[in-house]
Amino acid sequence: MAFNVNLDDQLTVGFVRGAHGLTGEFKVESASGYYEHIEALKEVTLRNGEQTKGFKVESAKTANSTLYMKLEGINTPEEAKKFNGWDIRVSRKYAAPLAKDEWYVADLVKCTLVYESKDGLAGENAGLIEIGTITDVLEGGAGDLLEVSLSESCNILADNIKKTSSGNPRKVLVPLNKEHIGKVDMKTGTIQLMHLWILE
């Protein structure tokens, strides 16, 4: 499972989802599905595209399976509505902790997808072969999907697989699960592809 994250030290932990009440409170949707870490926040940054604004948290509490947050300086429903849809961001250390086989999206993006050739498929290039670069992580019906831009230099894929009909690098989706993905090594920035046929 992958959680949304930005490429700097800040992660998106939730989203503003409409005003609540008369004091400037708003509803929060968690980016990870967990809310305990959001309830404990003391400061947040709200972001909409290139716009960012920092706030101190006055309160964050869960009621009826919904998290309500009140930020200092937002005191009316009208002020809260201005931030509807904005990301709620915090320093990485305050984000939801990762369990086994969980990663933040920004840590996966820019990783290299590699395939280990053990049967001489790649001839003299046997070993780890670069397949492409992870460009995004998308939500699918059965789980997360890695969006991969296939490498033009990959010599074990045919040109009609690597490139679109217009000659551009092709993008493919690979399920982020144990059947299709092997070792995820954040130290080397590599993710192991288990089967080449998923790219066709």
PDB file of C-alpha atoms in Angstrom:
ATOM      1  CA  MET A   1       0.000   0.000   0.000  1.00  0.00           C
ATOM      2  CA  ALA A   2       1.248   3.491  -0.815  1.00  0.00           C
ATOM      3  CA  PHE A   3       0.352   6.778   0.841  1.00  0.00           C
ATOM      4  CA  ASN A   4       0.369  10.112  -0.916  1.00  0.00           C
ATOM      5  CA  VAL A   5       3.416  12.241  -0.234  1.00  0.00           C
ATOM      6  CA  ASN A   6       5.179  15.197  -1.792  1.00  0.00           C
ATOM      7  CA  LEU A   7       8.776  15.150  -2.964  1.00  0.00           C
ATOM      8  CA  ASP A   8      10.070  17.399  -0.178  1.00  0.00           C
ATOM      9  CA  ASP A   9      10.044  16.678   3.555  1.00  0.00           C
ATOM     10  CA  GLN A  10       6.310  17.379   3.833  1.00  0.00           C
ATOM     11  CA  LEU A  11       3.619  14.786   3.352  1.00  0.00           C
ATOM     12  CA  THR A  12      -0.030  15.186   2.550  1.00  0.00           C
ATOM     13  CA  VAL A  13      -1.841  13.593   5.491  1.00  0.00           C
ATOM     14  CA  GLY A  14      -5.370  14.708   4.649  1.00  0.00           C
ATOM     15  CA  PHE A  15      -7.703  16.990   2.753  1.00  0.00           C
ATOM     16  CA  VAL A  16     -10.124  19.737   3.799  1.00  0.00           C
ATOM     17  CA  ARG A  17     -13.629  18.497   3.025  1.00  0.00           C
ATOM     18  CA  GLY A  18     -16.062  21.314   3.814  1.00  0.00           C
ATOM     19  CA  ALA A  19     -16.984  23.603   6.687  1.00  0.00           C
ATOM     20  CA  HIS A  20     -18.648  22.289   9.832  1.00  0.00           C
ATOM     21  CA  GLY A  21     -20.573  24.391  12.318  1.00  0.00           C
ATOM     22  CA  LEU A  22     -20.235  28.130  12.880  1.00  0.00           C
ATOM     23  CA  THR A  23     -16.727  28.505  14.345  1.00  0.00           C
ATOM     24  CA  GLY A  24     -14.556  27.777  11.283  1.00  0.00           C
ATOM     25  CA  GLU A  25     -14.168  24.035  11.854  1.00  0.00           C
ATOM     26  CA  PHE A  26     -13.942  21.791   8.809  1.00  0.00           C
ATOM     27  CA  LYS A  27     -14.128  18.082   8.042  1.00  0.00           C
ATOM     28  CA  VAL A  28     -10.922  16.213   7.278  1.00  0.00           C
ATOM     29  CA  GLU A  29     -10.435  13.238   4.951  1.00  0.00           C
ATOM     30  CA  SER A  30      -7.307  11.253   5.809  1.00  0.00           C
ATOM     31  CA  ALA A  31      -4.918  10.438   2.956  1.00  0.00           C
ATOM     32  CA  SER A  32      -3.950   7.143   4.587  1.00  0.00           C
ATOM     33  CA  GLY A  33      -7.254   6.085   6.153  1.00  0.00           C
ATOM     34  CA  TYR A  34      -5.818   6.607   9.642  1.00  0.00           C
ATOM     35  CA  TYR A  35      -6.783   9.551  11.858  1.00  0.00           C
ATOM     36  CA  GLU A  36      -4.940   9.172  15.163  1.00  0.00           C
ATOM     37  CA  HIS A  37      -1.805  10.972  13.938  1.00  0.00           C
ATOM     38  CA  ILE A  38      -3.921  13.866  12.585  1.00  0.00           C
ATOM     39  CA  GLU A  39      -5.665  14.328  15.935  1.00  0.00           C
ATOM     40  CA  ALA A  40      -2.243  14.834  17.574  1.00  0.00           C
ATOM     41  CA  LEU A  41      -1.024  17.584  15.211  1.00  0.00           C
ATOM     42  CA  LYS A  42      -0.058  20.984  16.624  1.00  0.00           C
ATOM     43  CA  GLU A  43       0.735  22.745  13.332  1.00  0.00           C
ATOM     44  CA  VAL A  44      -0.194  22.125   9.700  1.00  0.00           C
ATOM     45  CA  THR A  45       0.365  23.653   6.292  1.00  0.00           C
ATOM     46  CA  LEU A  46      -2.571  23.939   3.907  1.00  0.00           C
ATOM     47  CA  ARG A  47      -1.669  23.723   0.224  1.00  0.00           C
ATOM     48  CA  ASN A  48      -3.540  24.313  -3.013  1.00  0.00           C
ATOM     49  CA  GLY A  49      -1.221  24.033  -6.018  1.00  0.00           C
ATOM     50  CA  GLU A  50       1.587  26.532  -5.396  1.00  0.00           C
ATOM     51  CA  GLN A  51      -0.324  28.317  -2.604  1.00  0.00           C
ATOM     52  CA  THR A  52       0.614  27.367   0.959  1.00  0.00           C
ATOM     53  CA  LYS A  53      -0.403  28.737   4.335  1.00  0.00           C
ATOM     54  CA  GLY A  54       0.732  27.634   7.805  1.00  0.00           C
ATOM     55  CA  PHE A  55      -1.601  27.342  10.793  1.00  0.00           C
ATOM     56  CA  LYS A  56      -1.578  26.327  14.429  1.00  0.00           C
ATOM     57  CA  VAL A  57      -4.135  23.650  15.261  1.00  0.00           C
ATOM     58  CA  GLU A  58      -6.658  24.711  17.907  1.00  0.00           C
ATOM     59  CA  SER A  59      -8.451  21.362  17.976  1.00  0.00           C
ATOM     60  CA  ALA A  60      -8.753  18.106  16.068  1.00  0.00           C
ATOM     61  CA  LYS A  61     -11.290  15.548  17.242  1.00  0.00           C
ATOM     62  CA  THR A  62     -13.206  12.598  15.866  1.00  0.00           C
ATOM     63  CA  ALA A  63     -16.980  12.340  16.223  1.00  0.00           C
ATOM     64  CA  ASN A  64     -19.349   9.993  14.386  1.00  0.00           C
ATOM     65  CA  SER A  65     -16.450   8.534  12.345  1.00  0.00           C
ATOM     66  CA  THR A  66     -15.508  12.009  11.036  1.00  0.00           C
ATOM     67  CA  LEU A  67     -12.512  14.125  11.999  1.00  0.00           C
ATOM     68  CA  TYR A  68     -13.182  17.817  12.627  1.00  0.00           C
ATOM     69  CA  MET A  69     -10.312  20.313  12.730  1.00  0.00           C
ATOM     70  CA  LYS A  70     -10.185  23.940  13.895  1.00  0.00           C
ATOM     71  CA  LEU A  71      -7.226  26.096  12.881  1.00  0.00           C
ATOM     72  CA  GLU A  72      -6.176  29.365  14.476  1.00  0.00           C
ATOM     73  CA  GLY A  73      -7.317  32.308  12.332  1.00  0.00           C
ATOM     74  CA  ILE A  74     -10.162  30.467  10.574  1.00  0.00           C
ATOM     75  CA  ASN A  75     -13.204  31.507  12.588  1.00  0.00           C
ATOM     76  CA  THR A  76     -16.248  31.413  10.292  1.00  0.00           C
ATOM     77  CA  PRO A  77     -17.829  28.891   7.901  1.00  0.00           C
ATOM     78  CA  GLU A  78     -17.084  31.287   5.045  1.00  0.00           C
ATOM     79  CA  GLU A  79     -13.370  31.341   5.899  1.00  0.00           C
ATOM     80  CA  ALA A  80     -13.312  27.541   6.200  1.00  0.00           C
ATOM     81  CA  LYS A  81     -15.005  27.131   2.788  1.00  0.00           C
ATOM     82  CA  LYS A  82     -12.137  29.040   1.135  1.00  0.00           C
ATOM     83  CA  PHE A  83      -9.867  26.098   1.957  1.00  0.00           C
ATOM     84  CA  ASN A  84     -12.207  23.331   0.768  1.00  0.00           C
ATOM     85  CA  GLY A  85     -10.191  20.761  -1.206  1.00  0.00           C
ATOM     86  CA  TRP A  86      -6.795  21.995   0.033  1.00  0.00           C
ATOM     87  CA  ASP A  87      -4.163  19.466   1.132  1.00  0.00           C
ATOM     88  CA  ILE A  88      -3.226  19.220   4.809  1.00  0.00           C
ATOM     89  CA  ARG A  89       0.555  18.772   5.001  1.00  0.00           C
ATOM     90  CA  VAL A  90       2.968  18.073   7.818  1.00  0.00           C
ATOM     91  CA  SER A  91       6.605  17.198   8.307  1.00  0.00           C
ATOM     92  CA  ARG A  92       7.300  13.538   7.491  1.00  0.00           C
ATOM     93  CA  LYS A  93       7.909  12.700  11.174  1.00  0.00           C
ATOM     94  CA  TYR A  94       4.264  13.506  12.004  1.00  0.00           C
ATOM     95  CA  ALA A  95       2.713  11.437   9.219  1.00  0.00           C
ATOM     96  CA  ALA A  96       1.092   8.026   9.583  1.00  0.00           C
ATOM     97  CA  PRO A  97       3.746   5.449  10.491  1.00  0.00           C
ATOM     98  CA  LEU A  98       4.443   2.826   7.851  1.00  0.00           C
ATOM     99  CA  ALA A  99       3.794  -0.860   8.422  1.00  0.00           C
ATOM    100  CA  LYS A 100       5.550  -3.675   6.574  1.00  0.00           C
ATOM    101  CA  ASP A 101       5.098  -3.453   2.787  1.00  0.00           C
ATOM    102  CA  GLU A 102       3.876   0.147   2.951  1.00  0.00           C
ATOM    103  CA  TRP A 103       5.629   3.113   1.329  1.00  0.00           C
ATOM    104  CA  TYR A 104       4.974   6.782   0.745  1.00  0.00           C
ATOM    105  CA  VAL A 105       4.153   7.629  -2.863  1.00  0.00           C
ATOM    106  CA  ALA A 106       7.031  10.120  -3.227  1.00  0.00           C
ATOM    107  CA  ASP A 107       9.492   7.437  -2.123  1.00  0.00           C
ATOM    108  CA  LEU A 108       8.261   5.146  -4.923  1.00  0.00           C
ATOM    109  CA  VAL A 109       8.112   7.825  -7.613  1.00  0.00           C
ATOM    110  CA  LYS A 110      11.461   8.141  -9.446  1.00  0.00           C
ATOM    111  CA  CYS A 111      12.489   4.622  -8.397  1.00  0.00           C
ATOM    112  CA  THR A 112      13.787   2.394 -11.172  1.00  0.00           C
ATOM    113  CA  LEU A 113      11.823  -0.724 -12.093  1.00  0.00           C
ATOM    114  CA  VAL A 114      14.279  -3.566 -12.677  1.00  0.00           C
ATOM    115  CA  TYR A 115      14.008  -7.174 -13.851  1.00  0.00           C
ATOM    116  CA  GLU A 116      16.426  -9.903 -12.829  1.00  0.00           C
ATOM    117  CA  SER A 117      17.320 -12.056 -15.799  1.00  0.00           C
ATOM    118  CA  LYS A 118      18.548 -15.470 -14.698  1.00  0.00           C
ATOM    119  CA  ASP A 119      17.976 -17.499 -17.841  1.00  0.00           C
ATOM    120  CA  GLY A 120      20.140 -15.669 -20.345  1.00  0.00           C
ATOM    121  CA  LEU A 121      17.174 -13.783 -21.768  1.00  0.00           C
ATOM    122  CA  ALA A 122      19.270 -10.659 -21.925  1.00  0.00           C
ATOM    123  CA  GLY A 123      22.384 -12.452 -23.214  1.00  0.00           C
ATOM    124  CA  GLU A 124      25.506 -10.642 -22.068  1.00  0.00           C
ATOM    125  CA  ASN A 125      23.349  -8.268 -19.983  1.00  0.00           C
ATOM    126  CA  ALA A 126      22.088 -10.969 -17.633  1.00  0.00           C
ATOM    127  CA  GLY A 127      21.453  -9.721 -14.119  1.00  0.00           C
ATOM    128  CA  LEU A 128      19.457  -6.633 -13.118  1.00  0.00           C
ATOM    129  CA  ILE A 129      18.030  -4.882 -16.170  1.00  0.00           C
ATOM    130  CA  GLU A 130      16.439  -1.440 -16.070  1.00  0.00           C
ATOM    131  CA  ILE A 131      12.850  -1.648 -17.310  1.00  0.00           C
ATOM    132  CA  GLY A 132      11.708   1.917 -16.642  1.00  0.00           C
ATOM    133  CA  THR A 133      11.042   4.672 -14.116  1.00  0.00           C
ATOM    134  CA  ILE A 134       8.096   4.934 -11.699  1.00  0.00           C
ATOM    135  CA  THR A 135       6.273   8.172 -12.552  1.00  0.00           C
ATOM    136  CA  ASP A 136       3.198   7.874 -10.311  1.00  0.00           C
ATOM    137  CA  VAL A 137       1.191   5.603  -8.035  1.00  0.00           C
ATOM    138  CA  LEU A 138      -2.509   5.314  -8.869  1.00  0.00           C
ATOM    139  CA  GLU A 139      -5.397   3.822  -6.950  1.00  0.00           C
ATOM    140  CA  GLY A 140      -6.925   0.791  -8.654  1.00  0.00           C
ATOM    141  CA  GLY A 141      -9.969  -1.273  -7.795  1.00  0.00           C
ATOM    142  CA  ALA A 142      -7.872  -4.147  -6.437  1.00  0.00           C
ATOM    143  CA  GLY A 143      -5.021  -2.057  -5.029  1.00  0.00           C
ATOM    144  CA  ASP A 144      -2.342   0.464  -5.947  1.00  0.00           C
ATOM    145  CA  LEU A 145      -0.817   0.558  -9.436  1.00  0.00           C
ATOM    146  CA  LEU A 146       2.691   1.695 -10.335  1.00  0.00           C
ATOM    147  CA  GLU A 147       2.749   3.903 -13.434  1.00  0.00           C
ATOM    148  CA  VAL A 148       5.981   3.081 -15.271  1.00  0.00           C
ATOM    149  CA  SER A 149       7.590   4.967 -18.146  1.00  0.00           C
ATOM    150  CA  LEU A 150       9.438   2.251 -20.063  1.00  0.00           C
ATOM    151  CA  SER A 151      13.121   2.810 -20.777  1.00  0.00           C
ATOM    152  CA  GLU A 152      14.165   3.201 -24.420  1.00  0.00           C
ATOM    153  CA  SER A 153      17.489   1.537 -23.578  1.00  0.00           C
ATOM    154  CA  CYS A 154      15.866  -1.666 -22.293  1.00  0.00           C
ATOM    155  CA  ASN A 155      17.058  -4.336 -24.740  1.00  0.00           C
ATOM    156  CA  ILE A 156      14.792  -7.163 -23.577  1.00  0.00           C
ATOM    157  CA  LEU A 157      11.576  -5.413 -24.657  1.00  0.00           C
ATOM    158  CA  ALA A 158      10.485  -5.083 -28.270  1.00  0.00           C
ATOM    159  CA  ASP A 159      10.163  -1.566 -29.685  1.00  0.00           C
ATOM    160  CA  ASN A 160       6.384  -1.954 -30.068  1.00  0.00           C
ATOM    161  CA  ILE A 161       6.204  -2.585 -26.305  1.00  0.00           C
ATOM    162  CA  LYS A 162       8.628   0.192 -25.286  1.00  0.00           C
ATOM    163  CA  LYS A 163       7.197   2.898 -27.525  1.00  0.00           C
ATOM    164  CA  THR A 164       3.811   4.221 -28.595  1.00  0.00           C
ATOM    165  CA  SER A 165       2.851   4.327 -32.290  1.00  0.00           C
ATOM    166  CA  SER A 166       4.124   7.931 -32.339  1.00  0.00           C
ATOM    167  CA  GLY A 167       7.539   6.816 -31.047  1.00  0.00           C
ATOM    168  CA  ASN A 168       7.250   8.178 -27.503  1.00  0.00           C
ATOM    169  CA  PRO A 169       8.174   6.090 -24.416  1.00  0.00           C
ATOM    170  CA  ARG A 170       5.155   4.020 -23.439  1.00  0.00           C
ATOM    171  CA  LYS A 171       3.670   4.053 -19.937  1.00  0.00           C
ATOM    172  CA  VAL A 172       2.293   0.883 -18.365  1.00  0.00           C
ATOM    173  CA  LEU A 173       0.554   0.088 -15.084  1.00  0.00           C
ATOM    174  CA  VAL A 174       1.942  -2.619 -12.819  1.00  0.00           C
ATOM    175  CA  PRO A 175      -0.023  -3.829  -9.763  1.00  0.00           C
ATOM    176  CA  LEU A 176       1.820  -3.089  -6.520  1.00  0.00           C
ATOM    177  CA  ASN A 177       1.434  -6.547  -5.001  1.00  0.00           C
ATOM    178  CA  LYS A 178       3.591  -9.572  -4.194  1.00  0.00           C
ATOM    179  CA  GLU A 179       2.524 -11.426  -7.356  1.00  0.00           C
ATOM    180  CA  HIS A 180       4.038  -8.757  -9.622  1.00  0.00           C
ATOM    181  CA  ILE A 181       6.567  -6.887  -7.459  1.00  0.00           C
ATOM    182  CA  GLY A 182       9.504  -8.428  -5.613  1.00  0.00           C
ATOM    183  CA  LYS A 183      12.052  -6.513  -3.549  1.00  0.00           C
ATOM    184  CA  VAL A 184      11.443  -2.802  -2.973  1.00  0.00           C
ATOM    185  CA  ASP A 185      14.834  -1.329  -2.071  1.00  0.00           C
ATOM    186  CA  MET A 186      14.585   2.316  -1.025  1.00  0.00           C
ATOM    187  CA  LYS A 187      18.349   2.541  -0.409  1.00  0.00           C
ATOM    188  CA  THR A 188      19.160   1.832  -4.056  1.00  0.00           C
ATOM    189  CA  GLY A 189      15.919   3.261  -5.442  1.00  0.00           C
ATOM    190  CA  THR A 190      14.988   0.022  -7.216  1.00  0.00           C
ATOM    191  CA  ILE A 191      11.794  -1.994  -7.415  1.00  0.00           C
ATOM    192  CA  GLN A 192      11.919  -5.552  -8.742  1.00  0.00           C
ATOM    193  CA  LEU A 193       9.476  -6.650 -11.435  1.00  0.00           C
ATOM    194  CA  MET A 194       8.633 -10.349 -11.196  1.00  0.00           C
ATOM    195  CA  HIS A 195       7.100 -10.968 -14.675  1.00  0.00           C
ATOM    196  CA  LEU A 196       7.774  -9.297 -18.016  1.00  0.00           C
ATOM    197  CA  TRP A 197       4.420 -10.318 -19.502  1.00  0.00           C
ATOM    198  CA  ILE A 198       2.622  -7.708 -17.377  1.00  0.00           C
ATOM    199  CA  LEU A 199       4.191  -5.019 -19.608  1.00  0.00           C
ATOM    200  CA  GLU A 200       2.616  -6.284 -22.854  1.00  0.00           C
TER     201      GLU A 200
END
